[in-house]
PDB file of C-alpha atoms in Angstrom:
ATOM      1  CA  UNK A 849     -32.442   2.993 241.467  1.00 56.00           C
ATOM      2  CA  UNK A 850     -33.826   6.390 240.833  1.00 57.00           C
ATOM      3  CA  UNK A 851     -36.163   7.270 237.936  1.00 60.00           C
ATOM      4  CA  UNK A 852     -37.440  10.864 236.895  1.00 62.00           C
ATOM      5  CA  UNK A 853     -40.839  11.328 236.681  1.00 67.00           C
ATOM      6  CA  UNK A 854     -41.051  14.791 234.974  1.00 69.00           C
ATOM      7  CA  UNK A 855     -39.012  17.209 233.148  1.00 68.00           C
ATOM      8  CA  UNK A 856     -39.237  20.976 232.561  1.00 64.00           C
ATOM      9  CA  UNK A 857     -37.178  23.745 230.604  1.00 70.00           C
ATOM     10  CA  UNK A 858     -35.509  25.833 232.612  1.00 68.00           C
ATOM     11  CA  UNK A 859     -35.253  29.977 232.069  1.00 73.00           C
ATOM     12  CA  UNK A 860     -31.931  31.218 230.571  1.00 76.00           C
ATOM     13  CA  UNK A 861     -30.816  33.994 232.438  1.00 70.00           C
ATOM     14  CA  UNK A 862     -27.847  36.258 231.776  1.00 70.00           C
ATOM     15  CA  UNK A 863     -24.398  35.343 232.648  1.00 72.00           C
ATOM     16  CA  UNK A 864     -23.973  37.881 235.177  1.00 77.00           C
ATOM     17  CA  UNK A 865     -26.621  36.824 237.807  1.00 81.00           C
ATOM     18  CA  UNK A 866     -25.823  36.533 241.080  1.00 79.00           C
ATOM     19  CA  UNK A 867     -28.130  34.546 243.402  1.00 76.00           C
ATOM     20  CA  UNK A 868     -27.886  35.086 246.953  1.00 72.00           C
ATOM     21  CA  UNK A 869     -29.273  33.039 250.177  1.00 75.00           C
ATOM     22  CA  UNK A 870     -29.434  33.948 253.493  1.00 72.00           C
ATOM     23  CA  UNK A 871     -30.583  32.573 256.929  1.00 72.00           C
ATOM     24  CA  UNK A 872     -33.544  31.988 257.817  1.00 67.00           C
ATOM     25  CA  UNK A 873     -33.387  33.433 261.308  1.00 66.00           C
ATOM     26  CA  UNK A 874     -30.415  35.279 261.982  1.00 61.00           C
ATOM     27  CA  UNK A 875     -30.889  35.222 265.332  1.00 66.00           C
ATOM     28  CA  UNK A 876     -29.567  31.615 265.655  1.00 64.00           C
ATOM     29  CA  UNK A 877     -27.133  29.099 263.800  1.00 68.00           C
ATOM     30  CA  UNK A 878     -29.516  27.834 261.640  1.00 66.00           C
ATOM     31  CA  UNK A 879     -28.702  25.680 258.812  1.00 69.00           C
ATOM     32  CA  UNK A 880     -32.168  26.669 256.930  1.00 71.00           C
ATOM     33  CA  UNK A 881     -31.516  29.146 254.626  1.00 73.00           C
ATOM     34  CA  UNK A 882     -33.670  30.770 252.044  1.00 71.00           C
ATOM     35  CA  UNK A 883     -33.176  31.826 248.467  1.00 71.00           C
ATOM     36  CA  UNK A 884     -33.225  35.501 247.600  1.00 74.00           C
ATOM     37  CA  UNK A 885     -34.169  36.826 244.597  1.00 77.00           C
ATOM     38  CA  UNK A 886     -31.373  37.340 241.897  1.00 80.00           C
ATOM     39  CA  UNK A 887     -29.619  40.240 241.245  1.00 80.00           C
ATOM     40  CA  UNK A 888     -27.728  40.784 237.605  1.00 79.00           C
ATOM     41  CA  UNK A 889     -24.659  42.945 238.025  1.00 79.00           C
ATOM     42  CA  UNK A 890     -23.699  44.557 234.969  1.00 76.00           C
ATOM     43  CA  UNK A 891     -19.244  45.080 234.236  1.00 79.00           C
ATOM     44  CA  UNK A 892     -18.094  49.104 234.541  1.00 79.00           C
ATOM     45  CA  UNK A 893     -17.847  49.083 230.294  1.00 81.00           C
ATOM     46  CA  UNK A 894     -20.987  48.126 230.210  1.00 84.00           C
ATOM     47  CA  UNK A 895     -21.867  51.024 232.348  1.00 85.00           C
ATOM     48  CA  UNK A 896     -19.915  53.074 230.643  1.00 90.00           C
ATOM     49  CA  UNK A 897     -21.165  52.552 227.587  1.00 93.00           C
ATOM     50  CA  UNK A 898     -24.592  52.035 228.615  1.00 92.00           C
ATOM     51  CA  UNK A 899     -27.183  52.692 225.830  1.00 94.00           C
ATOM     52  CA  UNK A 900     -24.340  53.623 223.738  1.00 96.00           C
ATOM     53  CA  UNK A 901     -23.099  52.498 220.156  1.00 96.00           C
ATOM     54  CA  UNK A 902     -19.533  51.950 220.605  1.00 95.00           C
ATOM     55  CA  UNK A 903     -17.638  53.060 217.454  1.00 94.00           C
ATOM     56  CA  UNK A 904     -15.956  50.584 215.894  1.00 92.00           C
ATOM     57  CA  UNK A 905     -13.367  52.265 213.770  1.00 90.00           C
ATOM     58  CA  UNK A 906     -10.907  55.722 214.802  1.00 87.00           C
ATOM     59  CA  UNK A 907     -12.710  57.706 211.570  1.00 88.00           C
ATOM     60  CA  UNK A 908     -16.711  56.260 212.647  1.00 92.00           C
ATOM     61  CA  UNK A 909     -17.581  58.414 215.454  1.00 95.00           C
ATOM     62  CA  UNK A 910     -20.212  60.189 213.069  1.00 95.00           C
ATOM     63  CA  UNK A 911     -22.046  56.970 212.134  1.00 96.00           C
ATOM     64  CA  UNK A 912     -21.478  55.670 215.707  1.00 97.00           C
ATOM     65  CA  UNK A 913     -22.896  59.194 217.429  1.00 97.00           C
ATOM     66  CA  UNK A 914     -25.967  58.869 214.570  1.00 97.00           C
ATOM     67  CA  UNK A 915     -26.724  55.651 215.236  1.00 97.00           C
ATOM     68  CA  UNK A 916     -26.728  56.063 218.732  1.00 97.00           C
ATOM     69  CA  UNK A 917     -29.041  59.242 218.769  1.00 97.00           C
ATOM     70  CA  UNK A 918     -31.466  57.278 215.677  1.00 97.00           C
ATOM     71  CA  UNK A 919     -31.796  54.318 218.223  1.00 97.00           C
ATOM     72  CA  UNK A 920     -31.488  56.132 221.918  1.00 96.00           C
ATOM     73  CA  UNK A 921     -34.032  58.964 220.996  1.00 96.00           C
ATOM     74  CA  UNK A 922     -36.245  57.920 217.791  1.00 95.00           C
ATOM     75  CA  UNK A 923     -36.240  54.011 219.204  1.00 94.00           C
ATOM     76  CA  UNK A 924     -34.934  52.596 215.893  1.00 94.00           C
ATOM     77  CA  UNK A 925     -33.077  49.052 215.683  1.00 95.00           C
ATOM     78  CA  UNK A 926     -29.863  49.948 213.350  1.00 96.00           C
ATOM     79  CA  UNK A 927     -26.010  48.382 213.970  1.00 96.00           C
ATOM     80  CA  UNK A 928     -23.324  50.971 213.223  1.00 97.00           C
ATOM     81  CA  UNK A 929     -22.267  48.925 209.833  1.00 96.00           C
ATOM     82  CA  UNK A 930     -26.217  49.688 208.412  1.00 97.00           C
ATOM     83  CA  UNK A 931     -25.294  53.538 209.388  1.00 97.00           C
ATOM     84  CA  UNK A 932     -22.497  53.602 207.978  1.00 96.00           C
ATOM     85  CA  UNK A 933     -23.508  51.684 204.500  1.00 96.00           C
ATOM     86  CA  UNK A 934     -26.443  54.411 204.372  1.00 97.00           C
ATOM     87  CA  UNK A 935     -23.744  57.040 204.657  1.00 96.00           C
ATOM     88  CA  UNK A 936     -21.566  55.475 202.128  1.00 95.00           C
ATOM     89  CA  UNK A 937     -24.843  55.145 200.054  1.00 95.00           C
ATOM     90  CA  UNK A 938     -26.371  58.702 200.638  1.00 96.00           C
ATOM     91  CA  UNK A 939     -23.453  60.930 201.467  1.00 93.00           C
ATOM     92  CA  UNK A 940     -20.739  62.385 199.392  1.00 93.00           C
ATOM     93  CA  UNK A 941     -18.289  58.981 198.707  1.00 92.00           C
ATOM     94  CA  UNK A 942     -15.151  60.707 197.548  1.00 93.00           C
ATOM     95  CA  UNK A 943     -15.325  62.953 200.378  1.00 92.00           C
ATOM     96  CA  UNK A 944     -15.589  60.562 203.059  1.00 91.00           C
ATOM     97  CA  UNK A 945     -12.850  58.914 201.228  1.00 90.00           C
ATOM     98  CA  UNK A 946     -10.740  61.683 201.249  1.00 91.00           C
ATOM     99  CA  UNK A 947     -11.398  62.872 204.722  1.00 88.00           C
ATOM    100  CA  UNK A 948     -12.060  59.812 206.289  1.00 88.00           C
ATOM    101  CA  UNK A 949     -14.631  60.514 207.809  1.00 90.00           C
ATOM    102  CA  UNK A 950     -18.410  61.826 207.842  1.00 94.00           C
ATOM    103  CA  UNK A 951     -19.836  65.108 207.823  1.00 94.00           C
ATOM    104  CA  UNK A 952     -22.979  66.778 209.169  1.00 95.00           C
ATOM    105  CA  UNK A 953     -23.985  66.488 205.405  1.00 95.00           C
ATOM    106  CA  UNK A 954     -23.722  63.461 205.388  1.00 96.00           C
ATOM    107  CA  UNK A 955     -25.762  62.721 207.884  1.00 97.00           C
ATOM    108  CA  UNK A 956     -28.383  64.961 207.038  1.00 96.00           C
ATOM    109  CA  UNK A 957     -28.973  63.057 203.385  1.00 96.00           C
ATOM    110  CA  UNK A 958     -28.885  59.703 205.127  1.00 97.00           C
ATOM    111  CA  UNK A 959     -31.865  60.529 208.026  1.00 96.00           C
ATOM    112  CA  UNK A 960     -34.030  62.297 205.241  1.00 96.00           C
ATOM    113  CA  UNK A 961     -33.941  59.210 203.617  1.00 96.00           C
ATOM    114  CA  UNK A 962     -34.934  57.370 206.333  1.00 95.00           C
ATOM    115  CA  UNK A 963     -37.878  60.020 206.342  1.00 93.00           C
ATOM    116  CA  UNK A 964     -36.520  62.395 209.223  1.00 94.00           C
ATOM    117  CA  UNK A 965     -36.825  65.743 208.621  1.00 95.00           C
ATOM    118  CA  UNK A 966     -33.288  66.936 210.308  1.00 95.00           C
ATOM    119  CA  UNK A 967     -31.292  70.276 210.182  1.00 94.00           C
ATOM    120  CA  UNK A 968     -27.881  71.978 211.319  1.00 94.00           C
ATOM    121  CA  UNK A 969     -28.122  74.983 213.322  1.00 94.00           C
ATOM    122  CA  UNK A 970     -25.691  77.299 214.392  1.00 94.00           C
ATOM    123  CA  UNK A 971     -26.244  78.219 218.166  1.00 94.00           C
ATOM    124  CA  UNK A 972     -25.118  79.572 221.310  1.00 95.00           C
ATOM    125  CA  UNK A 973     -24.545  77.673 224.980  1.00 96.00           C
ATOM    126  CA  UNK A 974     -27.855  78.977 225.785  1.00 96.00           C
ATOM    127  CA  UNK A 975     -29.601  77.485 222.827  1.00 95.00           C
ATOM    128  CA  UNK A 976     -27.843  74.314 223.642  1.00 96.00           C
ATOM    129  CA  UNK A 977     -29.455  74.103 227.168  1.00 95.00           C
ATOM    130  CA  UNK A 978     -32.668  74.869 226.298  1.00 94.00           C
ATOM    131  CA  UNK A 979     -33.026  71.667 223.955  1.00 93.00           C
ATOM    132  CA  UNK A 980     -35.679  69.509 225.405  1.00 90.00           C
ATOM    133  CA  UNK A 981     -33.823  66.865 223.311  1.00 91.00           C
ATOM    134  CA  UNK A 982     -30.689  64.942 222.369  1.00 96.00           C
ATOM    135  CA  UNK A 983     -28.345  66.764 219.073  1.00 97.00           C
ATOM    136  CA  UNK A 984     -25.034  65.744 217.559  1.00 98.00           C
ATOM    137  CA  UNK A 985     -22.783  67.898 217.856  1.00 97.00           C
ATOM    138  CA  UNK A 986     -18.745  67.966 216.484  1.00 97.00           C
ATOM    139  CA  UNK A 987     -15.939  68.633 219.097  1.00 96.00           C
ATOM    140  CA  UNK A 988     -11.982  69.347 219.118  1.00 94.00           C
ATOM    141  CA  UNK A 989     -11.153  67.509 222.219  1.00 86.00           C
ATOM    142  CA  UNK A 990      -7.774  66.242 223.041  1.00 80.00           C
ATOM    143  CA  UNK A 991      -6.040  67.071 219.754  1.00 84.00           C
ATOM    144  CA  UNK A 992      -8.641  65.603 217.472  1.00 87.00           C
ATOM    145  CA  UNK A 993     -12.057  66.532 215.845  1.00 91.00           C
ATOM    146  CA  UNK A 994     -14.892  63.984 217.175  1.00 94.00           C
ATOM    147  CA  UNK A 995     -18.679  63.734 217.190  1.00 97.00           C
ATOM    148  CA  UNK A 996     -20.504  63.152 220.314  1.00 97.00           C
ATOM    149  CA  UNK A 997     -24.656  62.781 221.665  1.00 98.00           C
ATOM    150  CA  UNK A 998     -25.079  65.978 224.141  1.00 98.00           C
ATOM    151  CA  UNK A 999     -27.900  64.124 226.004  1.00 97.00           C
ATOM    152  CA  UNK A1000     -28.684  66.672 228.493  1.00 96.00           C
ATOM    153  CA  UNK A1001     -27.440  70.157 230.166  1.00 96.00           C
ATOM    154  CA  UNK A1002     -28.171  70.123 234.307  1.00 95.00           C
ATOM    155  CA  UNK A1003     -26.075  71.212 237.145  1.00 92.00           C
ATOM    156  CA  UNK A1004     -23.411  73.581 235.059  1.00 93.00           C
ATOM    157  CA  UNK A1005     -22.496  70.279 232.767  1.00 95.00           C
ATOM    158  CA  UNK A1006     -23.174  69.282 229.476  1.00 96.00           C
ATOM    159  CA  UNK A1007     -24.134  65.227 229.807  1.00 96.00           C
ATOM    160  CA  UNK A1008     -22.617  63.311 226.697  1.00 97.00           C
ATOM    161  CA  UNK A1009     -22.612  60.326 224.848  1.00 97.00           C
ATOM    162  CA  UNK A1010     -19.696  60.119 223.201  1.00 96.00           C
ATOM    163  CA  UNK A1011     -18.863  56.772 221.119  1.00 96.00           C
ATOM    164  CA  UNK A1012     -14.988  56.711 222.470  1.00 94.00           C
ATOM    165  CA  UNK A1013     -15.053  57.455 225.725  1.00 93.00           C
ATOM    166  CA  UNK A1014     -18.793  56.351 226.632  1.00 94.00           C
ATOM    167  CA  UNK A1015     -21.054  58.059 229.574  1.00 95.00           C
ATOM    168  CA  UNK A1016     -19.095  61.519 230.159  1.00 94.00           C
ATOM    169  CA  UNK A1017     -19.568  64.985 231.024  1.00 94.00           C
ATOM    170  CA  UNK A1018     -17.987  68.718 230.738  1.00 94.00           C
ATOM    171  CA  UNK A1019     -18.338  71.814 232.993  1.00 93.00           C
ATOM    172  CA  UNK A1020     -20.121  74.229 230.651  1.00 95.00           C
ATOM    173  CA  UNK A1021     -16.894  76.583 230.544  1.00 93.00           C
ATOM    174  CA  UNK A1022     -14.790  73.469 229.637  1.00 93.00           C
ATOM    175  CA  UNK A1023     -17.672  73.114 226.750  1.00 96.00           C
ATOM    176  CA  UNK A1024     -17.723  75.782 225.744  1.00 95.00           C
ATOM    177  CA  UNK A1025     -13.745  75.639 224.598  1.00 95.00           C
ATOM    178  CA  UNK A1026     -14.204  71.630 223.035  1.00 96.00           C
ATOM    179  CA  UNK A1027     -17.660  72.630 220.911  1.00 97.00           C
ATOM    180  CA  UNK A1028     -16.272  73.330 217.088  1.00 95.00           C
ATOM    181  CA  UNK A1029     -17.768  76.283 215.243  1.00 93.00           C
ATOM    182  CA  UNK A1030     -21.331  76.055 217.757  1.00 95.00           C
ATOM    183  CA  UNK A1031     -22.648  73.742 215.495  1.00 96.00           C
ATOM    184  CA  UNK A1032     -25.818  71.243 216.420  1.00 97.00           C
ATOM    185  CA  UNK A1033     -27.343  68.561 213.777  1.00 97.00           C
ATOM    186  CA  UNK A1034     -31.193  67.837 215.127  1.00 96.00           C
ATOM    187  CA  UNK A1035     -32.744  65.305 213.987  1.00 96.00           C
ATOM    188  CA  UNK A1036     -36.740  65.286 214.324  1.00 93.00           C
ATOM    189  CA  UNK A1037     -39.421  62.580 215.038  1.00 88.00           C
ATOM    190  CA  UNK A1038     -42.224  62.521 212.163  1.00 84.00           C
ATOM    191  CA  UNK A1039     -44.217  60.512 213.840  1.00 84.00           C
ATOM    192  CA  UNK A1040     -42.025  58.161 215.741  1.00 89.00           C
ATOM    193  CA  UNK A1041     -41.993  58.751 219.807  1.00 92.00           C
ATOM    194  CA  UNK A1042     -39.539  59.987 221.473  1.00 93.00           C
ATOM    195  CA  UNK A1043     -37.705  57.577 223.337  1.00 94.00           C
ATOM    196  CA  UNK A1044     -36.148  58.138 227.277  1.00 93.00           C
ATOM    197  CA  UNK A1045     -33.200  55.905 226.521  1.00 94.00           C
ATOM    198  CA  UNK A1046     -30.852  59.258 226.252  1.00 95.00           C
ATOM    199  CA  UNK A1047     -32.503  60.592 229.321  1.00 94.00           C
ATOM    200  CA  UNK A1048     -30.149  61.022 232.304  1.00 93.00           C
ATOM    201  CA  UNK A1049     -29.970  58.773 235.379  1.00 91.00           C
ATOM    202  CA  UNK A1050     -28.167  58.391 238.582  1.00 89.00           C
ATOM    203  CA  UNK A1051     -25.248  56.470 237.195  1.00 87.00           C
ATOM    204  CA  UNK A1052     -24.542  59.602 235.220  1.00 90.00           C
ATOM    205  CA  UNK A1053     -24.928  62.142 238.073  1.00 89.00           C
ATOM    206  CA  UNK A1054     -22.062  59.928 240.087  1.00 84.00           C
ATOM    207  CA  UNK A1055     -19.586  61.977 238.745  1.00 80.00           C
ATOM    208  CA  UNK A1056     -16.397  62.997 240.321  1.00 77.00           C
ATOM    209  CA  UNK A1057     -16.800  66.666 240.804  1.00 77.00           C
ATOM    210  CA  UNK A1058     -13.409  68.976 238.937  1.00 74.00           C
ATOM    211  CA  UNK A1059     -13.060  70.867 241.856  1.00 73.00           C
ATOM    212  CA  UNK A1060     -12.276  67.358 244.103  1.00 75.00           C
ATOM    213  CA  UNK A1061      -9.812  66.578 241.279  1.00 71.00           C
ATOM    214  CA  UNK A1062      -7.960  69.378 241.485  1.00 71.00           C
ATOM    215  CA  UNK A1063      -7.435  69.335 245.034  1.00 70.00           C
ATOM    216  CA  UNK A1064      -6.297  65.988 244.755  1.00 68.00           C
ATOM    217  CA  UNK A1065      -4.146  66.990 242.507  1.00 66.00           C
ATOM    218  CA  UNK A1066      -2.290  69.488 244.221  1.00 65.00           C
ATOM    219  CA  UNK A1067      -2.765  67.586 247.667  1.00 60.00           C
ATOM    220  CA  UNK A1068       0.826  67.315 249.584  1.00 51.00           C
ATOM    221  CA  UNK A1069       0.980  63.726 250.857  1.00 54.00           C
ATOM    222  CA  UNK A1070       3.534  63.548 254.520  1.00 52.00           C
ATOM    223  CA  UNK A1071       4.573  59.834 254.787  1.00 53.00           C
ATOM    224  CA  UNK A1072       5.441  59.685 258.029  1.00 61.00           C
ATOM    225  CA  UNK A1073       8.535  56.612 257.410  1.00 65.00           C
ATOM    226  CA  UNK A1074       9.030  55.692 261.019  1.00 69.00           C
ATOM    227  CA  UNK A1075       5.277  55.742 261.762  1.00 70.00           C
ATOM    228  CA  UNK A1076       4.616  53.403 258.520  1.00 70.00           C
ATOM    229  CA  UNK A1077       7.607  50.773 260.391  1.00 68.00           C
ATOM    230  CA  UNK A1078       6.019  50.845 263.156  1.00 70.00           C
ATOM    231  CA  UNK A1079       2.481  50.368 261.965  1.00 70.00           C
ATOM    232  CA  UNK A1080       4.115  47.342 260.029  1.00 67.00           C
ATOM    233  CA  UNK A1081       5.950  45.921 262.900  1.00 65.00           C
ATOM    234  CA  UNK A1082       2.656  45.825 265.042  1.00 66.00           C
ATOM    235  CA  UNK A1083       0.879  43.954 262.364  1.00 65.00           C
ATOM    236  CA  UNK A1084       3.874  41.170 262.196  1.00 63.00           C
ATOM    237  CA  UNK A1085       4.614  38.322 264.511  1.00 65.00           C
ATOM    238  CA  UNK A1086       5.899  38.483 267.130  1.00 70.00           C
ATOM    239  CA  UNK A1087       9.006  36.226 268.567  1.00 73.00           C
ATOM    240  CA  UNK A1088      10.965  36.543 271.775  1.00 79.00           C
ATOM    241  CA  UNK A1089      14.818  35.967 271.398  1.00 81.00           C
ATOM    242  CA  UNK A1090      17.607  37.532 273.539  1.00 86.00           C
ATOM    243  CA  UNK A1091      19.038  40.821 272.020  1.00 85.00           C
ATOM    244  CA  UNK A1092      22.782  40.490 270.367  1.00 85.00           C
ATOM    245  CA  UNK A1093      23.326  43.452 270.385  1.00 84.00           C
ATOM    246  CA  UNK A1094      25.821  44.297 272.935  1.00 86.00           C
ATOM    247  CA  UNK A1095      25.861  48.209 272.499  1.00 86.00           C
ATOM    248  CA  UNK A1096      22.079  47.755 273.244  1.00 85.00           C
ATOM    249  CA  UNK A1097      20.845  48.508 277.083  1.00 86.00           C
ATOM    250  CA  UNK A1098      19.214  45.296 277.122  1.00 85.00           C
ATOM    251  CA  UNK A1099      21.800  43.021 275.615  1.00 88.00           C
ATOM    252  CA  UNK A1100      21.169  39.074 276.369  1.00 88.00           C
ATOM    253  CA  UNK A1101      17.809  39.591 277.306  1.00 89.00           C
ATOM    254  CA  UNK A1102      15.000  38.460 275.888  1.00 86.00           C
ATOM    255  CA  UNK A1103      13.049  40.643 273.444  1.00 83.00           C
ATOM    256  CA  UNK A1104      10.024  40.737 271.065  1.00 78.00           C
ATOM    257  CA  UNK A1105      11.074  41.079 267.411  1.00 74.00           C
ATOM    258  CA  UNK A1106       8.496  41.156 264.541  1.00 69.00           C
ATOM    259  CA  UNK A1107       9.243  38.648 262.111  1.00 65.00           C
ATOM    260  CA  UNK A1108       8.768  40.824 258.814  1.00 57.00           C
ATOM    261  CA  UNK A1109      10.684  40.098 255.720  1.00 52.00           C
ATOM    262  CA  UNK A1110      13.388  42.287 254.824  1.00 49.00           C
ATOM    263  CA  UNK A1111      15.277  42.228 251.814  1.00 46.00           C
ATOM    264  CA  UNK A1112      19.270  42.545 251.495  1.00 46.00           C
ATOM    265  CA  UNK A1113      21.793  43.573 249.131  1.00 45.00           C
ATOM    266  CA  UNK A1114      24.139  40.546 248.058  1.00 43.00           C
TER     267      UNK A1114
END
């Protein structure tokens, strides 16, 4: 009979760690192994949406895009529904009734209530690049008009954080057609510090370039059909029989035949 003689709390850690072990020595079969330190993996919508308010409804983009840029760059701790029940609050109700949706107005009266002095400027691509911080600004992007986060311009691309689709990015010509009226809604500090949350990082420079797309695109694939059978015939089976076939050279001798499954018409 065993008794225990002490007891301890153990850590919670996430649900997605991953502990690994390995071998002591590799050199030899050894059955000592040793513990390495755990690794948390994080799922691709996570990644995608990393640092990102998700919006919650088809009409919330602007209280999901404010939120996100109030918590990402000014470090506050708001949910999308507290955004959204300031802009209800602060904003012009029978409007966003009507339109279903929020305006840069809206926002505006909503953040200076919160005590951020904020503003909507009318600018050029240049004037967008040179921002040394994060702005709201509305699209027209696949048939419908959207807010999004532009986090960052490097490298020819506008980097965005756009509550729909997550961690994305445009060439600055394809930007330059999406951005609606060259409108930007800043919001500034008074006296809260900036926050790198927005900043980019490597996950969002792992982009797949447009110029490898469209050569995939318009890439002519050969399939080579008798190649492909025989590829698949040396990866089956094989089985010696004799040959039935009597037109065949080498009829009622022995042969190797792959034993691949074929499939008939009844």
């Amino acid at each position: 009979m065993f008794f225990a003689n002490e007891a301890f709390d153990v850590a919670e850690v996430p649900a997605s760690t991953i502990y690994y072990t390995s071998i002591v020595d590799g050199r030899v079969n050894s059955p000592l192994k040793v513990g390495e330190a755990p690794v948390t993996v994080h799922s691709l919508v996570e990644q995608k949406y990393r640092n990102i308010i998700h919006q919650a409804y088809d009409y919330s983009c602007g209280s999901a895009a404010l939120t996100t840029l109030l918590n990402g760059y000014l470090g506050r701790k708001f949910t999308e529904k507290q955004v959204m029940d300031g802009l209800l609050k602060f904003g012009e109700y029978d409007k966003i009734v009507q339109r279903r949706g929020f305006s840069l107005l809206d926002m505006k009266r909503l953040v200076t209530a919160l005590g951020h002095p904020s503003g909507g400027y009318k600018g050029t691509l240049d004037d967008l690049k040179k921002l040394d911080h994060p702005a709201i600004v509305p699209i027209h992007y696949a048939n419908f008009k959207h807010f999004v986060v532009v986090k960052k311009f490097f490298d020819g691309r506008f980097f965005v954080a756009d509550p729909a689709l997550g961690n994305i990015s445009f060439p600055e010509s394809r930007f330059a057609e999406i951005w609606e009226n060259n409108v930007m809604f800043i919001v500034f500090p008074n006296g809260f510090k900036p926050q790198p949350t927005l900043d980019l990082t490597e996950d969002d420079l792992r982009y797949v370039s447009d110029e490898t797309i469209n050569e995939l695109t318009f890439v002519s694939l050969y399939l080579n059909d008798r190649q492909m059978v025989e590829n698949a015939d040396k990866a089956g089976t094989l089985m010696r029989v004799l040959n039935n076939d009597k037109e065949s050279s080498n009829y009622n001798k022995p042969v190797d035949i792959p034993l691949r499954t074929y499939y008939r018409r009844k």
